[in-house]
Short mmCIF file of C-alpha atoms and ligand atoms in Angstrom, two decimals:
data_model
loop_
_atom_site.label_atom_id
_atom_site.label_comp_id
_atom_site.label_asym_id
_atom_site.label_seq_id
_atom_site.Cartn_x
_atom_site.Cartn_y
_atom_site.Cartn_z
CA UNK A 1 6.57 -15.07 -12.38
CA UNK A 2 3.10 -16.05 -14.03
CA UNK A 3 1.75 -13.83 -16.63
CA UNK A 4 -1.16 -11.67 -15.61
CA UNK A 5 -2.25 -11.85 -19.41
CA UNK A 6 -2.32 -15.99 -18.97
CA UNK A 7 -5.24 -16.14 -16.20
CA UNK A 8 -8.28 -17.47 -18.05
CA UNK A 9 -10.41 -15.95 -15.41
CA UNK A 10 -11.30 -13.02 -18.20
CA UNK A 11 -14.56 -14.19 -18.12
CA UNK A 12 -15.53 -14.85 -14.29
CA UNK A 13 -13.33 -12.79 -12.15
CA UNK A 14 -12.37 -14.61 -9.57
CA UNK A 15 -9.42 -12.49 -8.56
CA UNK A 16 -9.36 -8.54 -7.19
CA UNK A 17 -7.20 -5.88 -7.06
CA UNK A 18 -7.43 -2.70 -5.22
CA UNK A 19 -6.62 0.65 -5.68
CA UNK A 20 -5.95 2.37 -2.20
CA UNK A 21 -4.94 5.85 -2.28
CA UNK A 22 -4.24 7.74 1.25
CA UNK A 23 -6.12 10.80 0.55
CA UNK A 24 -3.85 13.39 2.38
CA UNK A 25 -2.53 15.36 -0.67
CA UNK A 26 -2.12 15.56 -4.46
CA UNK A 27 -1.21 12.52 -6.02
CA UNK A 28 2.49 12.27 -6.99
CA UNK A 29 4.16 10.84 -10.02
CA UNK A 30 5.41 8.16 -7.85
CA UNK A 31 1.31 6.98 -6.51
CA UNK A 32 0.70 7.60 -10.30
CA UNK A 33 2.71 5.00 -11.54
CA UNK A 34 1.75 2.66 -8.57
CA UNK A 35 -1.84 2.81 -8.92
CA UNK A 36 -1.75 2.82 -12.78
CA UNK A 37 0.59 -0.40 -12.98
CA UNK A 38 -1.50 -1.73 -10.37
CA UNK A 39 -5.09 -0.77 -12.90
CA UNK A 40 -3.00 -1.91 -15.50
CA UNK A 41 -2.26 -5.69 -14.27
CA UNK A 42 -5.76 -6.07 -12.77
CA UNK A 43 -7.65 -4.74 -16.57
CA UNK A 44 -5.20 -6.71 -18.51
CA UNK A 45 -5.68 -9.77 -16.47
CA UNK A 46 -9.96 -9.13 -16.51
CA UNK A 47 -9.74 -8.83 -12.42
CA UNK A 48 -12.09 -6.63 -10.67
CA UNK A 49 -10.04 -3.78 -9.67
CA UNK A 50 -12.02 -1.80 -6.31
CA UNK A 51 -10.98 1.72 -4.99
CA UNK A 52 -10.85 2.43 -1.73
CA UNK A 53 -9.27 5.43 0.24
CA UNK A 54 -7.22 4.83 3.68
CA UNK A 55 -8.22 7.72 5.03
CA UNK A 56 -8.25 6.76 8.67
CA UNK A 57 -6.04 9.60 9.40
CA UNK A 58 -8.91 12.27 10.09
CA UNK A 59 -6.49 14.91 11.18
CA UNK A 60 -4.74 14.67 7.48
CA UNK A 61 -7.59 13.00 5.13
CA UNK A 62 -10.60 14.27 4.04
CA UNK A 63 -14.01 13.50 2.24
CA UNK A 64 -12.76 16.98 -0.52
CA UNK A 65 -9.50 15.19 -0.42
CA UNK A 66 -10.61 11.64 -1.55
CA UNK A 67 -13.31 13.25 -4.26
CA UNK A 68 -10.16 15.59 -5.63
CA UNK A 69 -8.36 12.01 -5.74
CA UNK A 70 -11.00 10.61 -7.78
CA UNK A 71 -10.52 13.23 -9.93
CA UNK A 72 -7.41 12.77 -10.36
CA UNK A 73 -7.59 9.55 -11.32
CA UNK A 74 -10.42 9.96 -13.57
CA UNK A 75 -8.82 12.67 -15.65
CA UNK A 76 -5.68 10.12 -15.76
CA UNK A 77 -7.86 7.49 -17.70
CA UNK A 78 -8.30 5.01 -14.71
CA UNK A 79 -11.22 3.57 -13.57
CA UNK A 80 -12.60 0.84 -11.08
CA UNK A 81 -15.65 -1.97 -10.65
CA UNK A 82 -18.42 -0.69 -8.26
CA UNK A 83 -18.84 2.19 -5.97
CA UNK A 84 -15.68 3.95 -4.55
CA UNK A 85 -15.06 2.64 -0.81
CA UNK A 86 -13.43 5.27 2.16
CA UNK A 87 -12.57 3.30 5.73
CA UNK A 88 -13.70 5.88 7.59
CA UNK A 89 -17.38 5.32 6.31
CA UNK A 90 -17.89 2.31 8.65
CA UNK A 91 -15.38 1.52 11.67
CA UNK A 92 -17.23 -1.64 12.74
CA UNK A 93 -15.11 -4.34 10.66
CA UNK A 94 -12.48 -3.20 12.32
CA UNK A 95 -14.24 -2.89 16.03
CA UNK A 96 -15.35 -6.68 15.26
CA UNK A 97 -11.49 -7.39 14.49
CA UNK A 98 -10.72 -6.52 17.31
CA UNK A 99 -12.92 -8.79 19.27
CA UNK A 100 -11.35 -11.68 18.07
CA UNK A 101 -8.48 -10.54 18.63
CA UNK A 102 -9.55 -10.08 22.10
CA UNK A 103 -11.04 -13.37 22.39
CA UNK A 104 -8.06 -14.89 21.30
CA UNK A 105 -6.00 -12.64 23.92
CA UNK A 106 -3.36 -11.31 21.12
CA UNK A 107 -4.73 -7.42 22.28
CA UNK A 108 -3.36 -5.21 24.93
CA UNK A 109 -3.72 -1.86 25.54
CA UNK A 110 -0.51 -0.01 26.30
CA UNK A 111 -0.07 3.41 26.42
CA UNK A 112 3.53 3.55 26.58
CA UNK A 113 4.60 6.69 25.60
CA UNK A 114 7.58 6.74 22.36
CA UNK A 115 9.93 8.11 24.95
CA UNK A 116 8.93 5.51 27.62
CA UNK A 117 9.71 3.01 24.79
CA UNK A 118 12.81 3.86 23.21
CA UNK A 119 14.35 4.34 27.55
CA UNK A 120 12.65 0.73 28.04
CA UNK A 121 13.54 -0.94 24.09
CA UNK A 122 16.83 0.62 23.24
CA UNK A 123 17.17 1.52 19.23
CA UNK A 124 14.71 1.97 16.78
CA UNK A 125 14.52 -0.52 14.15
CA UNK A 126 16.28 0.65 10.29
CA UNK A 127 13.11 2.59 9.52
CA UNK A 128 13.32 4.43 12.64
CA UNK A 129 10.56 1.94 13.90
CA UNK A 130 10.93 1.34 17.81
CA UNK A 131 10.13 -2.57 18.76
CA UNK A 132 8.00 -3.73 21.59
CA UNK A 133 9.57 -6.24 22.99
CA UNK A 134 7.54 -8.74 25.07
CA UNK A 135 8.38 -7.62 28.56
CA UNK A 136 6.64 -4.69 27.94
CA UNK A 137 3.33 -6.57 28.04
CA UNK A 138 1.31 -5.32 31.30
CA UNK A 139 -0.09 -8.48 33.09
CA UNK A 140 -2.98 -7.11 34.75
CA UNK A 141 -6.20 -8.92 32.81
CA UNK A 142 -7.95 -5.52 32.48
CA UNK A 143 -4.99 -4.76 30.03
CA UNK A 144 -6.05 -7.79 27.83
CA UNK A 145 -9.41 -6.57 27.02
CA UNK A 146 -10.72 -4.29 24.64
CA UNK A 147 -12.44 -1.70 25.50
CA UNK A 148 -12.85 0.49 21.99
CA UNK A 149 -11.15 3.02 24.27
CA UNK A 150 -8.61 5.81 22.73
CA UNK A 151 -5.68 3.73 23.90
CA UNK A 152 -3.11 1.85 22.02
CA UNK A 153 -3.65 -2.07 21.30
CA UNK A 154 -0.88 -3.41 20.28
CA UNK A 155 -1.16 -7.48 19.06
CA UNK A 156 1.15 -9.90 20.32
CA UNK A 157 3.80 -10.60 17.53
CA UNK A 158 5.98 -13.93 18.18
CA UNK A 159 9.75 -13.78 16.87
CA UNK A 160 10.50 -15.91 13.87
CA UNK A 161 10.94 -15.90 10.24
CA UNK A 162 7.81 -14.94 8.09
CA UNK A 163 8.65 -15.64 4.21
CA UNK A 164 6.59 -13.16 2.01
CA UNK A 165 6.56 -14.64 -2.15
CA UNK A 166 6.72 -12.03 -3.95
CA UNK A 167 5.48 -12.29 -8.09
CA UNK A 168 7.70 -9.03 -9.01
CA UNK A 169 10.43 -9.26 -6.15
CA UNK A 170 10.82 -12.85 -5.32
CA UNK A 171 10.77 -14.60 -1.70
CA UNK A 172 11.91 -12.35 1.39
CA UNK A 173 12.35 -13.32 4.70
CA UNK A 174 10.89 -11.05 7.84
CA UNK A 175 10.36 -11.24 10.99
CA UNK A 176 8.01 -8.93 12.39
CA UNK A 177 8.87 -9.71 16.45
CA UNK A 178 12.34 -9.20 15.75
CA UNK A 179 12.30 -6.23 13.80
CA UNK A 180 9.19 -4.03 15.60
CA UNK A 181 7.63 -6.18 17.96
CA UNK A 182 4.28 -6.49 18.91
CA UNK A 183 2.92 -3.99 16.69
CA UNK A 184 0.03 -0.99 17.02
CA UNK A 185 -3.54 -2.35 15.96
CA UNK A 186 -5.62 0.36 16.83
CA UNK A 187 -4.69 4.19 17.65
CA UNK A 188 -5.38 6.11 20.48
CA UNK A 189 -7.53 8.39 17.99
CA UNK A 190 -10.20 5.36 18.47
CA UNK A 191 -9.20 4.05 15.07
CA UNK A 192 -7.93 1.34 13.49
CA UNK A 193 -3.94 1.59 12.90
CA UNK A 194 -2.99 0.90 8.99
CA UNK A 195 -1.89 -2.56 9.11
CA UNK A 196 -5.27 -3.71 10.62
CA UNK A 197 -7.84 -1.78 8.40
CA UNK A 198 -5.78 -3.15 5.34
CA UNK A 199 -5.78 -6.74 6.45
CA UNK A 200 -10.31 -6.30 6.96
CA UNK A 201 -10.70 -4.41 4.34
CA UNK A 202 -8.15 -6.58 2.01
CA UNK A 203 -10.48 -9.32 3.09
CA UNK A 204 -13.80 -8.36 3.60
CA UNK A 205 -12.99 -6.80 -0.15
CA UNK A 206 -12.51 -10.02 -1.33
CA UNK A 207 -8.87 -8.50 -2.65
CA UNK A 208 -6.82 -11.72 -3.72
CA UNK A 209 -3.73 -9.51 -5.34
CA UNK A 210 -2.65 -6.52 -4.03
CA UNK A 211 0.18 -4.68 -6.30
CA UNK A 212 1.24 -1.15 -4.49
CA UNK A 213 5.01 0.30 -3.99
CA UNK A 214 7.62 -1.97 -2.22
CA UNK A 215 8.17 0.56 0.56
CA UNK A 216 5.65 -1.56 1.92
CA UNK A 217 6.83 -5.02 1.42
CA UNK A 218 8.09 -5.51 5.24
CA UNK A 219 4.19 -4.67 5.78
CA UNK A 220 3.16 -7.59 3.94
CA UNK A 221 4.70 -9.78 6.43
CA UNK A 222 3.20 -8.08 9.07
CA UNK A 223 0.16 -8.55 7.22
CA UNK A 224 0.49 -12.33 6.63
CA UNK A 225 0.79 -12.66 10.36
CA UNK A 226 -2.33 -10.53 11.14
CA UNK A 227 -4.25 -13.23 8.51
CA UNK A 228 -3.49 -15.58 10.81
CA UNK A 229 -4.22 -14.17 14.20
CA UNK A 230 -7.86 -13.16 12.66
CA UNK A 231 -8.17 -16.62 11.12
CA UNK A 232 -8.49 -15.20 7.42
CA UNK A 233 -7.45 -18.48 5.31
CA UNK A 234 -4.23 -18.09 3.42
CA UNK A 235 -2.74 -14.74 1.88
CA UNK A 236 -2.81 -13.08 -0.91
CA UNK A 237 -0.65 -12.58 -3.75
CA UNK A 238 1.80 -9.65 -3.68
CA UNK A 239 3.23 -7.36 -6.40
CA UNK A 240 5.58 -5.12 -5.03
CA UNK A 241 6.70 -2.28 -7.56
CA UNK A 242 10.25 -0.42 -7.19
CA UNK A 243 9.27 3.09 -6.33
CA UNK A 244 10.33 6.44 -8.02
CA UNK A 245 12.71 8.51 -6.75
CA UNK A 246 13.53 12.22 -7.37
CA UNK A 247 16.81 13.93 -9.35
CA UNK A 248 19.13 13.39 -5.68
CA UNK A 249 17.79 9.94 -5.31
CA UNK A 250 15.32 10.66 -2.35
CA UNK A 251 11.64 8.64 -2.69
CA UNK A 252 9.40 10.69 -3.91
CA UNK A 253 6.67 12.78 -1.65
CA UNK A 254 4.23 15.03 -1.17
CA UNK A 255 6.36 17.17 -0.23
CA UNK A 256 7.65 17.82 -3.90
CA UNK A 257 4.66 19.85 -4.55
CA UNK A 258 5.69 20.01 -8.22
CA UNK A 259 5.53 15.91 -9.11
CA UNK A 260 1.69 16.09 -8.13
CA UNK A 261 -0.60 15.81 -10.91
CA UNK A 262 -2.98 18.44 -9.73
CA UNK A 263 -0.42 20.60 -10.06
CA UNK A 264 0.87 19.30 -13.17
CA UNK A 265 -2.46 19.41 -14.44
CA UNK A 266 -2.70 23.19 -14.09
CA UNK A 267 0.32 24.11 -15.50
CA UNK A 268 -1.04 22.59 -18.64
CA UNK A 269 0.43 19.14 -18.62
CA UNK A 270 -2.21 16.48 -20.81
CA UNK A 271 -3.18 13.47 -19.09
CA UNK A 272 -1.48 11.57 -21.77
CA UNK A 273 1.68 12.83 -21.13
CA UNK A 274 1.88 11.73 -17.77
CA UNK A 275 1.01 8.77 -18.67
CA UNK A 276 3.46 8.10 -21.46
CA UNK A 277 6.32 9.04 -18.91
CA UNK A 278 5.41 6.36 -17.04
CA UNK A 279 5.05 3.90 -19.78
CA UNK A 280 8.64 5.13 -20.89
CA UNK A 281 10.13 4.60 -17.36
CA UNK A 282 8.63 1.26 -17.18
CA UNK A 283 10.25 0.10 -20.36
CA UNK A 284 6.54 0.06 -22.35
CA UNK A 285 8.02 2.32 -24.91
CA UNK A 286 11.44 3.26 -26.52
CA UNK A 287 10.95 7.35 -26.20
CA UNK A 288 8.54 9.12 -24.10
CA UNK A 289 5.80 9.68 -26.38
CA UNK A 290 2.16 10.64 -25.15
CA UNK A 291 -0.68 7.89 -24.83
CA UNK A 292 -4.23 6.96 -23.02
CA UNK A 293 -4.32 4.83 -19.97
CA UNK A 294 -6.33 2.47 -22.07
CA UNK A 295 -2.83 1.72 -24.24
CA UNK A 296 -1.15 0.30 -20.78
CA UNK A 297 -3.17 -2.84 -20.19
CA UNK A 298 -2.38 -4.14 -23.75
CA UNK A 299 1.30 -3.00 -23.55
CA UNK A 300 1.79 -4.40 -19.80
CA UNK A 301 2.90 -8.04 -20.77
CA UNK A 302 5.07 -10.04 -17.72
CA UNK A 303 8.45 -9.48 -19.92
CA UNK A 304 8.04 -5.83 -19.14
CA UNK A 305 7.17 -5.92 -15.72
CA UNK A 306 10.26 -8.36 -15.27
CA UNK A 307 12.49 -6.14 -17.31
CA UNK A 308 11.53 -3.40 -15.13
CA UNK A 309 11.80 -4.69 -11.80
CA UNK A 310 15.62 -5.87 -12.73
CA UNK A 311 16.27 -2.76 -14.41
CA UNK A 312 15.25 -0.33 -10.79
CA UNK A 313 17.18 -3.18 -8.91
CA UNK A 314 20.42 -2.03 -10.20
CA UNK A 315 19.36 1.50 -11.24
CA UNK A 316 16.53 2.99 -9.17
CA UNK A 317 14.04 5.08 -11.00
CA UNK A 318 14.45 8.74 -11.00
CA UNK A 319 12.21 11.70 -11.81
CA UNK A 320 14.89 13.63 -13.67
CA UNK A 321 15.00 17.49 -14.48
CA UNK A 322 14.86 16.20 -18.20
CA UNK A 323 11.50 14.09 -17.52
CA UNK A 324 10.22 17.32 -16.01
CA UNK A 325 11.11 19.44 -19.13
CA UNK A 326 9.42 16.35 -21.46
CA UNK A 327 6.12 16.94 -19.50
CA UNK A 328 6.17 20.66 -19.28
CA UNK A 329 7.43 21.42 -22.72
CA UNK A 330 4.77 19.54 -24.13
N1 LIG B 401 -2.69 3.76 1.46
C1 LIG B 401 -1.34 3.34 1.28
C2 LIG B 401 -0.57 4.39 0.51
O1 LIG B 401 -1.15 5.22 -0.17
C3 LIG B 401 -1.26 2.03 0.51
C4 LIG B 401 -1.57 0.90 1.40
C5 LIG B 401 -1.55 -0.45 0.72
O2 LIG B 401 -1.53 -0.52 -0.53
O3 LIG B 401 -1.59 -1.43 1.43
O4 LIG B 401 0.64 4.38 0.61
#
C-alpha cells in the first residue's frame, strides 16, 4: 500500500478526492469517520479534495438538507477546494451519458416491474439485489433507444470476472453479470441511477482517488465496467474503509437518530470530541482524548491506516455504549 504522505504532488495536485455526502439526513458517526479519513488522506497527501452531494433522490434530498450538511461538516473542522457541487444542479452529463451509451446500444428501457423480475430471475442476489439476466432484454429496436423518458435503462452487463485493487483492502474479484445483471442506469424518476451519476461526475470531476465506506466496494466494480462502456480511460484508485457498526453489531444508520452529529451537537457534544473518537477508533491515539480536524492529516500516516484496516478485519468497529458516555460526559 503506497503512502499517501510519499506523493510529491504537494505542490501541483495532480490527484482528487471527493467528498460525497447523500444529503437525506443528519450525518452519522459512521459518514463522519468516512468523509473525515477520506479529508484526511486527500490534505495530508496535498490532493484537491471537492464536495459534492448525491442528492439525486428528490423525494429524500434536499437543497436545506445539503446546506445543514455543510454545516455539519464545517463545524467538524473539514473543508474542501472550490465551490460545493449538488447533481441535481445540472442533469445533462448524465443525459449526454446516456447517448453514448445509446450509440453504443448497451441501453434498454425495461420497465419490468420487481415482482415481474424476481417470477422471471428467481433469487435475489446476497444483498437482496435481484439480477437481470440477459433474456430479459426486449428485442424490439424502439427498446434500444433512449428516449430521456421516466422508464428504466438498464446497461448491458456481460458475465465475467472484474478485479477491483484495492490500496486499503487488497484485490477482489466481482462479477457484476453474475451477481445483478444488467444493472439500472437511469430511474424512472427521469434521473440518473447512483452508479451512473458517480461514474460522470467521478470523471467529469477529474476525481483520480475515491476513499468512501466498503459497503460499496462491489460498486466499484460495477463502476470499472461503466468506465469502460462510456470510454473513460482507466479507473481510479480505490480506498475502501471498514465501516462502523453499532453496540449489537448492525452498520450504522440514520436510523440511530442519536449517532448523528446534529444531534450530538445539540446535546452539547464539542466538535473535537467527535473527532478524537474517531482518531481513537482508528488507532491515531492511545485514549480518546479531544482534538481539531486539522491534527488528523499529520497523524494519518499509511502504518495507521494499515493497522486499522487489519484490526476491523478481525474485529469490526463498534459504536459502544462506553464511546457514547466518552462523548456525552464530556
Ligand atoms: N453518496 C454515497 C453515500 O453517502 C457515497 C457514494 C460514493 O462515495 O461513491 O453513501
Amino acid at each position: 500500500m503506497p503512502d499517501a504522505s510519499a506523493h510529491s504532488d504537494r505542490v501541483v495536485s495532480t490527484r482528487t478526492t471527493r467528498l460525497a455526502p447523500s444529503p437525506t439526513g443528519d450525518l452519522h458517526l459512521g459518514n463522519v469517520r468516512s468523509l473525515l479519513l477520506a479529508w484526511a488522506i486527500g490534505r495530508r497527501a496535498g490532493w484537491r479534495v471537492v464536495l459534492r452531494h448525491e442528492d439525486l433522490d428528490a423525494t429524500r434530498s434536499s437543497v436545506e438538507a445539503c446546506d445543514a450538511i455543510e454545516g455539519s461538516l464545517r463545524w467538524l473542522g473539514l473543508d474542501w477546494d472550490g465551490p460545493s457541487t449538488r447533481q441535481s444542479d445540472d442533469l445533462e452529463p448524465y443525459f449526454e451519458a446516456m447517448r453514448r451509451l445509446e450509440s453504443r446500444h448497451l441501453v434498454f428501457a425495461s420497465s419490468l416491474s420487481r415482482r415481474e423480475l424476481r417470477a422471471a430471475a428467481g433469487a435475489p442476489h446476497g444483498d437482496g439485489e435481484l439480477r437481470f439476466p440477459p433474456e430479459l432484454r426486449p428485442d424490439d429496436e424502439a427498446s434500444w433507444r433512449f428516449d430521456g423518458g421516466e422508464t428504466n435503462y438498464r446497461v448491458t452487463t456481460r458475465s465475467g470476472p472484474e478485479i477491483v485493487r484495492d490500496e486499503l483492502l487488497g484485490t477482489h474479484r466481482f462479477d457484476p453479470g453474475a451477481e445483478v445483471g444488467d444493472q439500472i442506469v437511469w430511474t424512472k424518476a427521469g434521473r440518473p441511477a447512483y452508479q451512473l451519476s458517480v461514474v460522470v461526475d467521478d470523471d467529469r470531476q477529474g476525481v483520480t482517488d475515491v476513499i468512501r465506506g466498503a459497503d460499496l466496494l462491489p460498486s466499484a466494480a460495477r463502476q470499472q465496467r461503466l468506465r469502460r462502456d462510456l470510454e473513460i480511460d482507466g479507473d481510479v484508485t480505490w480506498w475502501h474503509l471498514p465501516i462502523v457498526h453499532d453496540e449489537a453489531g448492525r452498520r450504522l444508520a440514520k436510523r440511530d437518530g442519536d449517532t448523528g452529529v446534529e444531534g450530538l451537537r445539540t446535546a452539547g457534544v464539542p466538535a473535537e470530541r467527535i473527532i478524537g473518537l474517531v482518531a481513537w477508533w482508528c488507532g491515531l491515539v492511545d485514549t480518546p482524548r479531544s482534538m481539531p480536524a486539522d491534527t488528523i492529516p499529520e497523524l494519518l500516516d499509511h502504518d495507521h491506516l494499515r493497522s486499522m484496516v487489519t484490526s476491523e478485519t478481525t474485529e469490526p468497529l463498534r459504536f459502544t455504549n462506553e464511546d457514547r458516555r466518552w462523548l456525552l460526559h464530556s
